[in-house]
Every structure is written in C-alpha cells, then in structure tokens.
Short mmCIF file of C-alpha atoms in Angstrom, two decimals:
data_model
loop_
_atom_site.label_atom_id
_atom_site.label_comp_id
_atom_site.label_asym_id
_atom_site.label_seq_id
_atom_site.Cartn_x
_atom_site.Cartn_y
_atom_site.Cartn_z
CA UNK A 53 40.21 107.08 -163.91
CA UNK A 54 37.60 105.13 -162.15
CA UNK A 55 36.05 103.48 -165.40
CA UNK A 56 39.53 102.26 -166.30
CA UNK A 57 40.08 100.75 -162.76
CA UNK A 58 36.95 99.13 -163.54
CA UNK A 59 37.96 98.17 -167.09
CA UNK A 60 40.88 96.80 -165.64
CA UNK A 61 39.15 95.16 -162.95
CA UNK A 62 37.17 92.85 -165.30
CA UNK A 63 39.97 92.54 -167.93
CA UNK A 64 42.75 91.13 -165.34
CA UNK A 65 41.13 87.61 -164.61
CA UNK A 66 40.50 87.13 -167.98
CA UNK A 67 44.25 87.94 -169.71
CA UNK A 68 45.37 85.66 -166.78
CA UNK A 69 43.31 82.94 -167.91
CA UNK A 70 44.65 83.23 -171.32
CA UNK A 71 48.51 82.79 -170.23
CA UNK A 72 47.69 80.12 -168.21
CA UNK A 73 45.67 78.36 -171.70
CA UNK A 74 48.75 79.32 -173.42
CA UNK A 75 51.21 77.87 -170.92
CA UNK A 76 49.11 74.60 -170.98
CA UNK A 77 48.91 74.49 -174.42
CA UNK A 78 52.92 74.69 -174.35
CA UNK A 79 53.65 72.09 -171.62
CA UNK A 80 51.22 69.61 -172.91
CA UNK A 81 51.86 70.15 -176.77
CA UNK A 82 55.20 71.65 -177.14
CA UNK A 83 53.92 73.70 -179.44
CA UNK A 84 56.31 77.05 -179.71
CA UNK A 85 53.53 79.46 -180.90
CA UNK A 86 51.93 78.94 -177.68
CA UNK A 87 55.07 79.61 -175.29
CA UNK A 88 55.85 82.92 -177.48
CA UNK A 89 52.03 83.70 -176.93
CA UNK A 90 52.34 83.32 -173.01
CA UNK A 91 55.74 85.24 -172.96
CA UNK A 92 54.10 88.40 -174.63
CA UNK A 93 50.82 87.93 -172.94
CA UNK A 94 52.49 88.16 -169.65
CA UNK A 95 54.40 90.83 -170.28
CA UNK A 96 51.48 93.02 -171.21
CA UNK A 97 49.31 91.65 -168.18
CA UNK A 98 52.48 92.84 -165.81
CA UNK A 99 52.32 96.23 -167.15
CA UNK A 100 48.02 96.95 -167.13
CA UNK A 101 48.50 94.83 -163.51
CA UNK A 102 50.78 97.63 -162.39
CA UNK A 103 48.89 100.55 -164.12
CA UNK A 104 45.53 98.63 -162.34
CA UNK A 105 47.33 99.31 -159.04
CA UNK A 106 48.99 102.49 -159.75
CA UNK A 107 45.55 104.14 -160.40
CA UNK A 108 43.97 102.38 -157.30
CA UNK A 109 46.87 103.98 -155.36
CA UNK A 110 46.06 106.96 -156.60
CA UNK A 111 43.04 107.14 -156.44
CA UNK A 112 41.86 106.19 -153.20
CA UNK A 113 45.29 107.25 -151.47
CA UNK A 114 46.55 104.13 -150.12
CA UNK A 115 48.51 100.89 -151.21
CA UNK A 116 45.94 98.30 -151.82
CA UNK A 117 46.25 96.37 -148.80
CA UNK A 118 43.63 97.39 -146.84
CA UNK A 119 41.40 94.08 -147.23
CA UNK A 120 41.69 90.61 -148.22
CA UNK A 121 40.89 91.24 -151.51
CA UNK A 122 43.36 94.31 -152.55
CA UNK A 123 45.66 91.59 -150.92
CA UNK A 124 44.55 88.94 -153.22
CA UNK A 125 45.51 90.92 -156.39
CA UNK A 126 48.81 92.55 -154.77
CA UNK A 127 49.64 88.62 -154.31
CA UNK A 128 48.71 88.05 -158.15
CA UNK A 129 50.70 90.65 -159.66
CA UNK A 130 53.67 90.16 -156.97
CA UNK A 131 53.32 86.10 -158.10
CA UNK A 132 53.43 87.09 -162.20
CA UNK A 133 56.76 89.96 -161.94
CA UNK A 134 58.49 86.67 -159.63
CA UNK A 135 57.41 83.94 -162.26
CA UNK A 136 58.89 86.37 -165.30
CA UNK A 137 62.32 87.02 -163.27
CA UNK A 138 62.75 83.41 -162.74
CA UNK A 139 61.72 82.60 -166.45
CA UNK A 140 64.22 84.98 -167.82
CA UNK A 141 66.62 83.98 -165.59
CA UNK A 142 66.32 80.37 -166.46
CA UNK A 143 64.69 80.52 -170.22
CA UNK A 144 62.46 78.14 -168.70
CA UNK A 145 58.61 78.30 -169.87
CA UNK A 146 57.48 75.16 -168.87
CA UNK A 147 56.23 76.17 -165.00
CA UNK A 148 54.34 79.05 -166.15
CA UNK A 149 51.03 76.76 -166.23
CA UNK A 150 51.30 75.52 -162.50
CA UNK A 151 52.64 79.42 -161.06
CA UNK A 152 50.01 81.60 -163.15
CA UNK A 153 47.24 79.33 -162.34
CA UNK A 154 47.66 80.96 -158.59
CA UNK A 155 47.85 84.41 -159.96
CA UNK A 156 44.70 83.87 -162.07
CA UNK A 157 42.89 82.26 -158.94
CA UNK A 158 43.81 85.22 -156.67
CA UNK A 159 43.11 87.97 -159.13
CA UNK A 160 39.79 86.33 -159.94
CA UNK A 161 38.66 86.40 -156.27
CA UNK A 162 40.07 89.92 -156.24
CA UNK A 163 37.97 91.11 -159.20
CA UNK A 164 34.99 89.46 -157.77
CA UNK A 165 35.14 91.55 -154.25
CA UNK A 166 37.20 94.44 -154.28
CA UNK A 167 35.67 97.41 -153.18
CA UNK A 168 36.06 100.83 -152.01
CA UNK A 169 35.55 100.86 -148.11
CA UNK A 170 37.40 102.13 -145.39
CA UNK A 171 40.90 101.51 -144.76
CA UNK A 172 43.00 102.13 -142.03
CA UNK A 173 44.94 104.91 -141.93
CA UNK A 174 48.24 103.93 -141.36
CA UNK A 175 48.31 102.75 -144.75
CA UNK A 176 49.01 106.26 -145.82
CA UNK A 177 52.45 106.61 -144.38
CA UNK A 178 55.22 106.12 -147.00
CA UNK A 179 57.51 103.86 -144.80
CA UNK A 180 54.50 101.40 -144.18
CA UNK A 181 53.68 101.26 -147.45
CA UNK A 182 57.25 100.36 -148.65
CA UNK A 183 57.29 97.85 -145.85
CA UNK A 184 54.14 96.03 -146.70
CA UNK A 185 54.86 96.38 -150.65
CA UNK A 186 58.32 94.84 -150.35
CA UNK A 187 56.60 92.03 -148.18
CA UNK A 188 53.96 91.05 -150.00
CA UNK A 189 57.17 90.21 -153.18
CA UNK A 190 59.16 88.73 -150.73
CA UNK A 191 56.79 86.26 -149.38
CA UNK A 192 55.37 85.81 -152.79
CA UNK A 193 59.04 84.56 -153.99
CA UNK A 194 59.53 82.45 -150.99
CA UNK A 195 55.88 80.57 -152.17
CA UNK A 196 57.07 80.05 -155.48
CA UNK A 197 60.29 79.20 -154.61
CA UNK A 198 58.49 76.62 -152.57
CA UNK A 199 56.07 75.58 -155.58
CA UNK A 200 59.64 74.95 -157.30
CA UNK A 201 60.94 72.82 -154.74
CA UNK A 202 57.74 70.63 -154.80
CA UNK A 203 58.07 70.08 -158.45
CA UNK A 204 61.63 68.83 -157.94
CA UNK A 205 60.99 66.62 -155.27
CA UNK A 206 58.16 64.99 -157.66
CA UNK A 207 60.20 64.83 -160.43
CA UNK A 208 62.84 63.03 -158.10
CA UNK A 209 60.22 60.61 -157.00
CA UNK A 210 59.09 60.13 -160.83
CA UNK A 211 62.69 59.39 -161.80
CA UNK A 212 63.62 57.22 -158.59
CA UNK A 213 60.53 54.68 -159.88
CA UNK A 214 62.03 54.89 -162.95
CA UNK A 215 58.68 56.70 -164.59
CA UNK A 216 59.39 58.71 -167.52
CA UNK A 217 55.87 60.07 -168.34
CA UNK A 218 54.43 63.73 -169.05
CA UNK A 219 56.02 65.19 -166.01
CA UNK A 220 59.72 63.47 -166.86
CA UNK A 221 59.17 65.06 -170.52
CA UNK A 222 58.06 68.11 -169.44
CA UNK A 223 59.51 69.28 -166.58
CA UNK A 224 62.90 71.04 -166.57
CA UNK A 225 65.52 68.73 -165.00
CA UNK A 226 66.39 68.27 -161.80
CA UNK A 227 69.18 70.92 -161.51
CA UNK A 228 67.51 74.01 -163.30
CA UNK A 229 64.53 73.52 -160.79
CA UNK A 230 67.02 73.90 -158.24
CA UNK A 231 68.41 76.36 -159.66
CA UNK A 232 64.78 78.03 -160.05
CA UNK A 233 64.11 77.40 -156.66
CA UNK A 234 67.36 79.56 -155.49
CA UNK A 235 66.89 82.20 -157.49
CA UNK A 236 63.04 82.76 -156.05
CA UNK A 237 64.50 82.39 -152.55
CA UNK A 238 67.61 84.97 -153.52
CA UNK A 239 65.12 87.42 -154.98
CA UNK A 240 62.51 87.36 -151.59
CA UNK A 241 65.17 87.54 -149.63
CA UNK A 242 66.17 91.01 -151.58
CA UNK A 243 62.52 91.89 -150.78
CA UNK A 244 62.07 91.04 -147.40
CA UNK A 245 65.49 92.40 -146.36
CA UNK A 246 63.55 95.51 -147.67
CA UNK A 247 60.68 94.53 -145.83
CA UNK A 248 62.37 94.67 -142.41
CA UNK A 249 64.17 97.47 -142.74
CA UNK A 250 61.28 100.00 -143.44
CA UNK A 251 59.47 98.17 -141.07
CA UNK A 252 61.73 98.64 -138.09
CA UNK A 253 62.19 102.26 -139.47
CA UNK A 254 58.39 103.02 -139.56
CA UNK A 255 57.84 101.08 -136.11
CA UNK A 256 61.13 102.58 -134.38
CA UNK A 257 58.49 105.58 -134.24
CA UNK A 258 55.46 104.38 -133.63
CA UNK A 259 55.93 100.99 -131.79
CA UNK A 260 59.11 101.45 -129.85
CA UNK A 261 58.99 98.06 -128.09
CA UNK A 262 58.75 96.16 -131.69
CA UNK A 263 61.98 93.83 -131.75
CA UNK A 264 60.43 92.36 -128.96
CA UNK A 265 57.10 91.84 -131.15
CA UNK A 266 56.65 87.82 -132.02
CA UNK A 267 55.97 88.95 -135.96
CA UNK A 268 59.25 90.47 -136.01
CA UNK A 269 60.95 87.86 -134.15
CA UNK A 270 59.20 85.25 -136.69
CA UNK A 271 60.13 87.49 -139.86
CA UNK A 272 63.95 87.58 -138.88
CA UNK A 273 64.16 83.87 -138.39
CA UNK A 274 62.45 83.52 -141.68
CA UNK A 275 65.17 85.78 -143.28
CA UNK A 276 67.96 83.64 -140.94
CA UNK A 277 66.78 80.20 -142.56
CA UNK A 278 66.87 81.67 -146.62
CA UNK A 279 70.13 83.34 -146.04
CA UNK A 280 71.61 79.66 -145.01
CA UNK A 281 70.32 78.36 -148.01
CA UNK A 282 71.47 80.75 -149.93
CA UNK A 283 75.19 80.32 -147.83
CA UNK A 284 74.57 76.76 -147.89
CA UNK A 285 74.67 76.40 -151.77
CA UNK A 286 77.24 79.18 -152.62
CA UNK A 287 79.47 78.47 -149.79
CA UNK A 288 79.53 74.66 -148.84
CA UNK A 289 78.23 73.83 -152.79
CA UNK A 290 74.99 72.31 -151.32
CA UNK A 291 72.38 71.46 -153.80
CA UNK A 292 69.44 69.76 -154.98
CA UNK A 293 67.40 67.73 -152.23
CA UNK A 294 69.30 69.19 -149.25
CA UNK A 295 68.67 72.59 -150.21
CA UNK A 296 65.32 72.10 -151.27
CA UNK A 297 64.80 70.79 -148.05
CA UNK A 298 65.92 73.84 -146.06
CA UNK A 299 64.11 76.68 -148.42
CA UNK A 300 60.74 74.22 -147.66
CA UNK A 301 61.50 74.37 -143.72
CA UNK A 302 62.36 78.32 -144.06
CA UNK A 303 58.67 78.39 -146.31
CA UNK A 304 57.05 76.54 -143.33
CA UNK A 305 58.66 78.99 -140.63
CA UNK A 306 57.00 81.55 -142.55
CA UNK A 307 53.54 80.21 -142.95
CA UNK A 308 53.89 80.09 -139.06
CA UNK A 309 54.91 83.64 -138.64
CA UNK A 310 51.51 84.72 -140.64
CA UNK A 311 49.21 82.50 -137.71
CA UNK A 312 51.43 84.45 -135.20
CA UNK A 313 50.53 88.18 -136.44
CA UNK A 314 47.57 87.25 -134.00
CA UNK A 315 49.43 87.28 -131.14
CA UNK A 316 51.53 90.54 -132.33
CA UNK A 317 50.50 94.23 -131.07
CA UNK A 318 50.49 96.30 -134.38
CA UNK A 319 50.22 93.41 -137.11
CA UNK A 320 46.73 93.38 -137.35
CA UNK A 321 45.16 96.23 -138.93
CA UNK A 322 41.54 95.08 -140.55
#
C-alpha cells in the first residue's frame, strides 16, 4: 500500500499538468481532440485522487488534514470533483484551464512535502472528520464559484469597451458564467450545510460553549450570505452583476472567517 501512495504521490502533479495542457490547448485552439482528452483525463485523475486519499486514510488512520500539505491536496482533489460538476452541469470546457491550474499548483506543493508525522488526534473521530471533509468541498466551491464570478466581471468589462479578443471568443457568455457561478455556490452551500451540522454535533460534546465560538459565528454568516444569493436569484430573479456581486462579498466574509480561526478556542489544531 505504501509504494502505491508513493506511486500516486509522484503521478498526481503530473496527470494534473496534462489536463491543464489539454484544457489550454482547447481554449486557445479550439481544437476538439484536446477538450475530449481533458474530459477523460480528469475523470481518471478524480478517481486515482480519491484512491490516493483513500489509502492515506487508511493507512495512517486519519483524514489527511493534519498539515498544510495533506490540506493542499484535499483542496486539489475537492477543486477537480467541483470543476467536473459544474462542467457537466453546464457542458462548458472552456474554464477548465484557469480552475485546474489551482489544483495542479496545490497538488504539486502537496507532492513535494507531504509526510508522515504526527497528527492530532482528534482527527480520528468520525464526526470531525465528516465536518472537516464536507468543509474543505464547501469552501472549495465557494472559491471557484468566486473564480467564476471574476471571469464574468472581465468579460463584462471586455464587452463594455467593446473588445472582442481571445477572452470574448473564448469565454462562455455572460449568462452561463452566471449560471456557473450559482451552481458552485448551490453545491458549497450543500457542503457546508454539512459542514456545520457535524460540526455542532461533534463540538455539542466536546466544546459545549461553541455557538458562542467567533469561527462558528463567521461560518453561519458565510452560509447566511450564499443562501441570499441563492434566494436572491430564484426568488426575486436576480442575476448577473448583482448576484455576482453578493456570492464575491459572501467569498470575502469567508476568507475573513479563516484569519479569525485564530481567535477561536478549538479551530486550531497544528
């Protein structure tokens, strides 16, 4: 088991690479060999990604989340399963090159330092490990739902100046990065609905004073702001820039609530 965790280890930043050469091949080419190359390279780097952590897991008996670099490759393959739900939702290949790019960044680092120290060993309970799993593809969703919205708003700016280069030809329109954008922010909010309830579950127990905690605070306004947007788009029909607009103030919110894990009494573990 351990020479295939190594295996893995060096093969990961590698197939990443290759999806992202594909996807770039696609967006600046067209070429349609290319985008079926990326689709069934990704597909097989999801499933050795999840093997790669399903034998870590199981071998050293703990979700790998115990240091900045099991974190870094959690993010990777939580980034690549969000980029292929929002490309089959929206049969739209032409983002892959700008969201893999993070996911072959992060695994890279990951592969480069990963080790086998000590971890703490709260990260055996079940209930934590559900919370921080479910977390980890929530928040993930909510940054490329946020990488979606940024693409909009500079296609919007290419198109108000009347500049119909590369990223006007490229580029989905206007609407179905919208639309992208919502569904990222509908499935994190799936997640880190998850995310608090095992958490408050697993902390009801260990941390009884916790909804007074400032994480958990933070994490429930986070959830507050991407349930308006969602409400704001299927209720009062809001759409492109407005929405965009909220989803980037909820993704701010939440980059917040990560500098304020300092200040909370059982959110820092390392």
């Amino acid at each position: 088991m351990d020479a295939t965790i190594k295996l893995l280890n060096t093969m990961l930043p590698m197939l990443y690479a290759l999806a992202v050469v594909a996807y770039a091949v696609d967006f600046f080419r067209e070429d349609p060999f290319a985008a079926r190359a990326a689709r069934v390279l990704m597909e097989s780097i999801l499933g050795l990604h999840a093997l790669f952590i399903g034998l870590r897991t199981a071998l050293y008996e703990h979700v790998p989340l115990a240091s900045t670099a099991e974190v870094m490759t959690t993010v990777a393959f939580a980034l690549a399963l969000v980029y292929l739900f929002v490309e089959w939702r929206s049969k739209v290949r032409k983002t892959g090159m700008f969201l893999i790019s993070f996911s072959f960044l992060f695994q890279t680092f990951s592969s480069a330092f990963i080790s086998t120290g000590s971890f703490p060993s709260v990260l055996r309970s079940p209930l934590f490990a559900l919370h921080t799993v479910t977390a980890v593809l929530g928040y993930t969703a909510f940054a490329a739902s946020a990488v979606y919205g940024l693409l909009f708003l500079l296609l919007y700016h290419e198109l108000k100046k009347s500049r119909f280069g590369l990223v006007y030809e490229r580029l989905p329109p206007l609407e179905v990065l919208a639309r992208m954008s919502l569904g990222a922010v509908a499935f994190g909010l799936v997640f880190l609905t998850a995310t608090v309830i095992f958490g408050a579950l697993w902390a009801a127990s260990e941390f009884p004073g916790f909804a007074k905690d400032p994480k958990f605070l933070l994490t429930v306004a986070v959830w507050t702001v991407y349930l308006v947007v969602l409400l704001l788009h299927h209720g009062l029909h809001w759409t492109g820039r407005r929405t965009i607009a909220v989803s980037l103030v909820g993704f701010a919110l939440l980059v917040f609530s990560f500098l304020a894990a300092r200040l909370s009494a059982f959110h820092v573990f390392a």
